[in-house]
PDB file of C-alpha atoms in Angstrom:
ATOM      1  CA  MET A   1       0.045   0.216   0.004  1.00  0.00           C
ATOM      2  CA  THR A   2       1.134   3.174  -0.931  1.00  0.00           C
ATOM      3  CA  GLU A   3       1.161   6.594   1.392  1.00  0.00           C
ATOM      4  CA  ARG A   4      -1.528   7.545  -1.069  1.00  0.00           C
ATOM      5  CA  ASP A   5      -3.456   4.401  -0.603  1.00  0.00           C
ATOM      6  CA  ASP A   6      -3.210   5.107   3.242  1.00  0.00           C
ATOM      7  CA  LYS A   7      -4.021   8.352   3.367  1.00  0.00           C
ATOM      8  CA  LEU A   8      -7.135   7.858   1.302  1.00  0.00           C
ATOM      9  CA  SER A   9      -8.151   4.837   3.474  1.00  0.00           C
ATOM     10  CA  GLY A  10      -7.474   7.177   6.252  1.00  0.00           C
ATOM     11  CA  TRP A  11      -9.682  10.196   5.114  1.00  0.00           C
ATOM     12  CA  PHE A  12     -12.574   7.887   4.916  1.00  0.00           C
ATOM     13  CA  ALA A  13     -11.955   5.913   8.101  1.00  0.00           C
ATOM     14  CA  GLY A  14     -11.974   9.291   9.897  1.00  0.00           C
ATOM     15  CA  ARG A  15     -14.861  10.517   7.974  1.00  0.00           C
ATOM     16  CA  ILE A  16     -17.484   7.769   8.266  1.00  0.00           C
ATOM     17  CA  PRO A  17     -19.269   7.453  11.718  1.00  0.00           C
ATOM     18  CA  GLU A  18     -17.663   4.693  13.904  1.00  0.00           C
ATOM     19  CA  ASP A  19     -21.076   2.509  14.553  1.00  0.00           C
ATOM     20  CA  TRP A  20     -21.581   1.710  10.767  1.00  0.00           C
ATOM     21  CA  PHE A  21     -19.392  -0.861  10.406  1.00  0.00           C
ATOM     22  CA  THR A  22     -17.412  -3.548  12.764  1.00  0.00           C
ATOM     23  CA  GLY A  23     -14.099  -1.914  11.717  1.00  0.00           C
ATOM     24  CA  ALA A  24     -12.365   0.175   9.687  1.00  0.00           C
ATOM     25  CA  PRO A  25     -13.739   0.057   6.061  1.00  0.00           C
ATOM     26  CA  GLU A  26     -11.881  -1.425   3.014  1.00  0.00           C
ATOM     27  CA  VAL A  27     -11.090   1.489   0.179  1.00  0.00           C
ATOM     28  CA  THR A  28     -10.081   0.578  -3.072  1.00  0.00           C
ATOM     29  CA  PHE A  29      -9.856   2.873  -6.101  1.00  0.00           C
ATOM     30  CA  ASP A  30      -9.096   3.077  -9.599  1.00  0.00           C
ATOM     31  CA  ARG A  31      -8.870   6.370 -12.175  1.00  0.00           C
ATOM     32  CA  GLU A  32     -12.590   6.597 -12.143  1.00  0.00           C
ATOM     33  CA  GLU A  33     -14.087   5.274  -8.933  1.00  0.00           C
ATOM     34  CA  ILE A  34     -13.542   4.870  -5.034  1.00  0.00           C
ATOM     35  CA  LEU A  35     -15.244   2.045  -3.474  1.00  0.00           C
ATOM     36  CA  VAL A  36     -15.715   1.655   0.308  1.00  0.00           C
ATOM     37  CA  VAL A  37     -16.595  -1.444   1.533  1.00  0.00           C
ATOM     38  CA  GLY A  38     -17.419  -2.028   5.321  1.00  0.00           C
ATOM     39  CA  THR A  39     -18.389  -4.740   7.516  1.00  0.00           C
ATOM     40  CA  LEU A  40     -21.548  -5.068   9.116  1.00  0.00           C
ATOM     41  CA  ALA A  41     -22.001  -6.773  12.066  1.00  0.00           C
ATOM     42  CA  ASP A  42     -23.486 -10.457  11.472  1.00  0.00           C
ATOM     43  CA  VAL A  43     -27.124 -11.034  12.329  1.00  0.00           C
ATOM     44  CA  GLU A  44     -27.840 -13.169  15.794  1.00  0.00           C
ATOM     45  CA  THR A  45     -29.953 -16.076  15.303  1.00  0.00           C
ATOM     46  CA  GLU A  46     -30.972 -19.017  17.354  1.00  0.00           C
ATOM     47  CA  ASP A  47     -29.447 -22.297  17.151  1.00  0.00           C
ATOM     48  CA  GLY A  48     -31.018 -24.364  14.598  1.00  0.00           C
ATOM     49  CA  THR A  49     -31.969 -21.311  12.314  1.00  0.00           C
ATOM     50  CA  SER A  50     -32.694 -22.305   8.582  1.00  0.00           C
ATOM     51  CA  ASP A  51     -29.751 -20.608   6.471  1.00  0.00           C
ATOM     52  CA  ALA A  52     -32.876 -19.229   4.242  1.00  0.00           C
ATOM     53  CA  THR A  53     -34.071 -17.197   7.795  1.00  0.00           C
ATOM     54  CA  LYS A  54     -30.040 -16.114   8.269  1.00  0.00           C
ATOM     55  CA  GLU A  55     -30.175 -15.055   4.383  1.00  0.00           C
ATOM     56  CA  GLY A  56     -33.533 -13.132   4.866  1.00  0.00           C
ATOM     57  CA  ALA A  57     -32.167 -11.374   7.904  1.00  0.00           C
ATOM     58  CA  ARG A  58     -28.759 -10.432   6.260  1.00  0.00           C
ATOM     59  CA  GLU A  59     -30.712  -9.024   3.563  1.00  0.00           C
ATOM     60  CA  GLY A  60     -33.002  -6.869   6.019  1.00  0.00           C
ATOM     61  CA  ARG A  61     -29.983  -5.854   8.091  1.00  0.00           C
ATOM     62  CA  VAL A  62     -28.119  -4.619   4.206  1.00  0.00           C
ATOM     63  CA  ARG A  63     -31.157  -3.108   3.113  1.00  0.00           C
ATOM     64  CA  GLY A  64     -31.991  -1.034   6.793  1.00  0.00           C
ATOM     65  CA  PHE A  65     -28.101   0.222   6.570  1.00  0.00           C
ATOM     66  CA  ARG A  66     -28.492   1.145   2.908  1.00  0.00           C
ATOM     67  CA  GLU A  67     -31.715   3.260   3.712  1.00  0.00           C
ATOM     68  CA  ASP A  68     -30.899   4.232   7.073  1.00  0.00           C
ATOM     69  CA  THR A  69     -27.392   5.849   6.321  1.00  0.00           C
ATOM     70  CA  ARG A  70     -28.089   6.970   2.683  1.00  0.00           C
ATOM     71  CA  ALA A  71     -28.186  10.618   3.180  1.00  0.00           C
ATOM     72  CA  GLN A  72     -24.937  10.684   5.181  1.00  0.00           C
ATOM     73  CA  ARG A  73     -23.301   8.365   2.595  1.00  0.00           C
ATOM     74  CA  MET A  74     -24.113  10.649   0.046  1.00  0.00           C
ATOM     75  CA  ARG A  75     -22.622  13.706   1.743  1.00  0.00           C
ATOM     76  CA  ILE A  76     -19.688  11.980   2.475  1.00  0.00           C
ATOM     77  CA  ALA A  77     -19.477  10.986  -1.122  1.00  0.00           C
ATOM     78  CA  ARG A  78     -19.707  14.380  -2.219  1.00  0.00           C
ATOM     79  CA  GLU A  79     -17.083  15.676  -0.099  1.00  0.00           C
ATOM     80  CA  ALA A  80     -14.711  12.934  -1.049  1.00  0.00           C
ATOM     81  CA  GLU A  81     -15.806  13.444  -5.055  1.00  0.00           C
ATOM     82  CA  ARG A  82     -14.770  17.061  -5.029  1.00  0.00           C
ATOM     83  CA  ARG A  83     -11.805  16.218  -2.887  1.00  0.00           C
ATOM     84  CA  HIS A  84     -10.645  13.359  -4.673  1.00  0.00           C
ATOM     85  CA  GLY A  85     -12.138  13.651  -8.182  1.00  0.00           C
ATOM     86  CA  ARG A  86     -13.477  10.482  -8.435  1.00  0.00           C
ATOM     87  CA  LYS A  87     -16.955   9.248  -7.886  1.00  0.00           C
ATOM     88  CA  VAL A  88     -17.847   7.196  -4.626  1.00  0.00           C
ATOM     89  CA  ALA A  89     -19.578   3.687  -4.710  1.00  0.00           C
ATOM     90  CA  TRP A  90     -20.279   2.211  -1.249  1.00  0.00           C
ATOM     91  CA  GLY A  91     -20.950  -1.702  -0.240  1.00  0.00           C
ATOM     92  CA  VAL A  92     -21.029  -3.952   2.731  1.00  0.00           C
ATOM     93  CA  ASP A  93     -19.808  -7.539   3.572  1.00  0.00           C
ATOM     94  CA  ILE A  94     -22.037  -9.222   6.075  1.00  0.00           C
ATOM     95  CA  GLY A  95     -21.456 -13.238   6.830  1.00  0.00           C
ATOM     96  CA  GLY A  96     -19.185 -13.816   4.281  1.00  0.00           C
ATOM     97  CA  ASP A  97     -21.274 -12.124   1.581  1.00  0.00           C
ATOM     98  CA  ARG A  98     -20.269  -9.022  -0.343  1.00  0.00           C
ATOM     99  CA  VAL A  99     -22.980  -6.205  -1.817  1.00  0.00           C
ATOM    100  CA  LEU A 100     -22.377  -3.632  -3.597  1.00  0.00           C
ATOM    101  CA  PHE A 101     -24.721  -0.735  -3.847  1.00  0.00           C
ATOM    102  CA  ALA A 102     -23.992   1.048  -7.269  1.00  0.00           C
ATOM    103  CA  THR A 103     -20.632   0.738  -8.802  1.00  0.00           C
ATOM    104  CA  LEU A 104     -19.503   2.362 -11.857  1.00  0.00           C
ATOM    105  CA  SER A 105     -19.844   0.582 -15.151  1.00  0.00           C
ATOM    106  CA  VAL A 106     -17.097   2.267 -17.337  1.00  0.00           C
ATOM    107  CA  PRO A 107     -16.447   1.724 -21.188  1.00  0.00           C
ATOM    108  CA  VAL A 108     -13.278   0.789 -22.419  1.00  0.00           C
ATOM    109  CA  MET A 109     -12.318   1.064 -26.200  1.00  0.00           C
ATOM    110  CA  THR A 110     -10.302  -1.697 -27.408  1.00  0.00           C
ATOM    111  CA  ARG A 111      -8.976  -2.548 -30.884  1.00  0.00           C
ATOM    112  CA  LEU A 112      -9.114  -6.575 -31.432  1.00  0.00           C
ATOM    113  CA  ARG A 113      -7.674  -8.505 -34.710  1.00  0.00           C
ATOM    114  CA  MET A 114     -10.104 -11.204 -36.524  1.00  0.00           C
ATOM    115  CA  ARG A 115      -8.869 -14.209 -34.118  1.00  0.00           C
ATOM    116  CA  GLU A 116      -9.944 -12.201 -31.133  1.00  0.00           C
ATOM    117  CA  ARG A 117     -13.155 -11.141 -32.420  1.00  0.00           C
ATOM    118  CA  GLU A 118     -13.896 -14.698 -33.139  1.00  0.00           C
ATOM    119  CA  VAL A 119     -13.579 -15.635 -29.556  1.00  0.00           C
ATOM    120  CA  LEU A 120     -16.069 -12.905 -28.262  1.00  0.00           C
ATOM    121  CA  ASP A 121     -18.601 -14.100 -31.147  1.00  0.00           C
ATOM    122  CA  THR A 122     -18.262 -17.553 -30.178  1.00  0.00           C
ATOM    123  CA  LEU A 123     -19.574 -16.568 -26.833  1.00  0.00           C
ATOM    124  CA  VAL A 124     -22.477 -14.405 -28.169  1.00  0.00           C
ATOM    125  CA  ASP A 125     -23.525 -17.155 -30.412  1.00  0.00           C
ATOM    126  CA  ALA A 126     -23.253 -19.774 -27.531  1.00  0.00           C
ATOM    127  CA  GLY A 127     -25.373 -17.736 -25.730  1.00  0.00           C
ATOM    128  CA  VAL A 128     -22.832 -17.212 -22.972  1.00  0.00           C
ATOM    129  CA  ALA A 129     -22.839 -13.430 -23.418  1.00  0.00           C
ATOM    130  CA  ARG A 130     -25.313 -10.654 -25.240  1.00  0.00           C
ATOM    131  CA  SER A 131     -23.120  -8.963 -26.890  1.00  0.00           C
ATOM    132  CA  ARG A 132     -19.306  -8.631 -27.667  1.00  0.00           C
ATOM    133  CA  SER A 133     -18.833  -5.934 -24.868  1.00  0.00           C
ATOM    134  CA  HIS A 134     -20.601  -8.287 -22.501  1.00  0.00           C
ATOM    135  CA  ALA A 135     -18.254 -11.064 -24.008  1.00  0.00           C
ATOM    136  CA  LEU A 136     -15.259  -9.340 -23.271  1.00  0.00           C
ATOM    137  CA  ALA A 137     -15.996  -8.312 -19.662  1.00  0.00           C
ATOM    138  CA  TRP A 138     -17.114 -12.129 -18.998  1.00  0.00           C
ATOM    139  CA  CYS A 139     -13.492 -12.938 -20.134  1.00  0.00           C
ATOM    140  CA  VAL A 140     -12.128 -10.319 -18.229  1.00  0.00           C
ATOM    141  CA  ARG A 141     -14.284 -11.908 -15.214  1.00  0.00           C
ATOM    142  CA  LEU A 142     -12.785 -15.295 -15.786  1.00  0.00           C
ATOM    143  CA  VAL A 143      -9.031 -13.943 -15.907  1.00  0.00           C
ATOM    144  CA  ALA A 144      -9.601 -12.509 -12.819  1.00  0.00           C
ATOM    145  CA  ASP A 145     -11.196 -15.416 -11.044  1.00  0.00           C
ATOM    146  CA  LYS A 146      -8.778 -17.996 -12.874  1.00  0.00           C
ATOM    147  CA  GLN A 147      -5.235 -15.618 -12.494  1.00  0.00           C
ATOM    148  CA  GLY A 148      -6.065 -13.968  -9.362  1.00  0.00           C
ATOM    149  CA  GLU A 149      -2.894 -14.707  -7.400  1.00  0.00           C
ATOM    150  CA  TRP A 150      -1.091 -13.820 -11.127  1.00  0.00           C
ATOM    151  CA  LEU A 151      -2.684 -10.696 -10.981  1.00  0.00           C
ATOM    152  CA  ALA A 152      -2.056  -9.764  -7.275  1.00  0.00           C
ATOM    153  CA  ASP A 153       1.670 -10.370  -8.068  1.00  0.00           C
ATOM    154  CA  LEU A 154       1.739  -8.339 -10.874  1.00  0.00           C
ATOM    155  CA  GLN A 155      -0.373  -5.257  -9.154  1.00  0.00           C
ATOM    156  CA  GLU A 156       2.045  -5.924  -6.272  1.00  0.00           C
ATOM    157  CA  ALA A 157       5.132  -5.935  -8.675  1.00  0.00           C
ATOM    158  CA  LEU A 158       3.716  -2.385  -9.905  1.00  0.00           C
ATOM    159  CA  VAL A 159       3.513  -0.729  -6.797  1.00  0.00           C
ATOM    160  CA  ALA A 160       7.250  -1.690  -5.946  1.00  0.00           C
ATOM    161  CA  VAL A 161       8.186  -0.325  -9.462  1.00  0.00           C
ATOM    162  CA  GLN A 162       5.899   2.764  -8.709  1.00  0.00           C
ATOM    163  CA  LYS A 163       8.042   2.972  -5.507  1.00  0.00           C
ATOM    164  CA  VAL A 164      11.335   3.023  -7.071  1.00  0.00           C
ATOM    165  CA  ARG A 165      10.374   5.719  -9.886  1.00  0.00           C
ATOM    166  CA  ALA A 166       9.084   7.940  -7.279  1.00  0.00           C
ATOM    167  CA  GLU A 167      12.712   7.614  -5.409  1.00  0.00           C
ATOM    168  CA  GLY A 168      14.737   8.247  -8.643  1.00  0.00           C
ATOM    169  CA  PRO A 169      16.045  11.204  -9.934  1.00  0.00           C
ATOM    170  CA  VAL A 170      14.228  14.228 -11.017  1.00  0.00           C
ATOM    171  CA  THR A 171      14.368  14.821 -14.656  1.00  0.00           C
ATOM    172  CA  GLN A 172      13.931  18.667 -15.807  1.00  0.00           C
ATOM    173  CA  THR A 173      12.937  19.212 -19.383  1.00  0.00           C
TER     174      THR A 173
END
């Protein structure tokens, strides 16, 4: 984690009311969006309570949190958007499940050769995806799921590269 990551996480940890989550929220970001996810206290149920009852209770807790904190979350988001120049999205973890409220879906342009387009068209023709755009998003999610450890190693290496660059000599133009 860089100093910038720590500062952003710290800003949200200091700005969010202490009673919302069981600990400091997880704050991640990219060029367009900041995602703030906090852990809600799990529901307490009697021994022998069915999974469906627990699931319903968790859904109720998430819905209640979302509605009860909406005005304050939006106020914090507006302040963060002015301060950090990115949209803010919210989510919660509860009982091992993650629920995101309203995250961005950002268009990304790419150029593909025929063989690559054939892959997307095959996914569309097979009914796996609705469109080439949907097929490409499906492929990205598949890589993230299947190659998550490799991607994490790559991201860690990028952080090291950024640190070395920051410590290097300053060039003047």
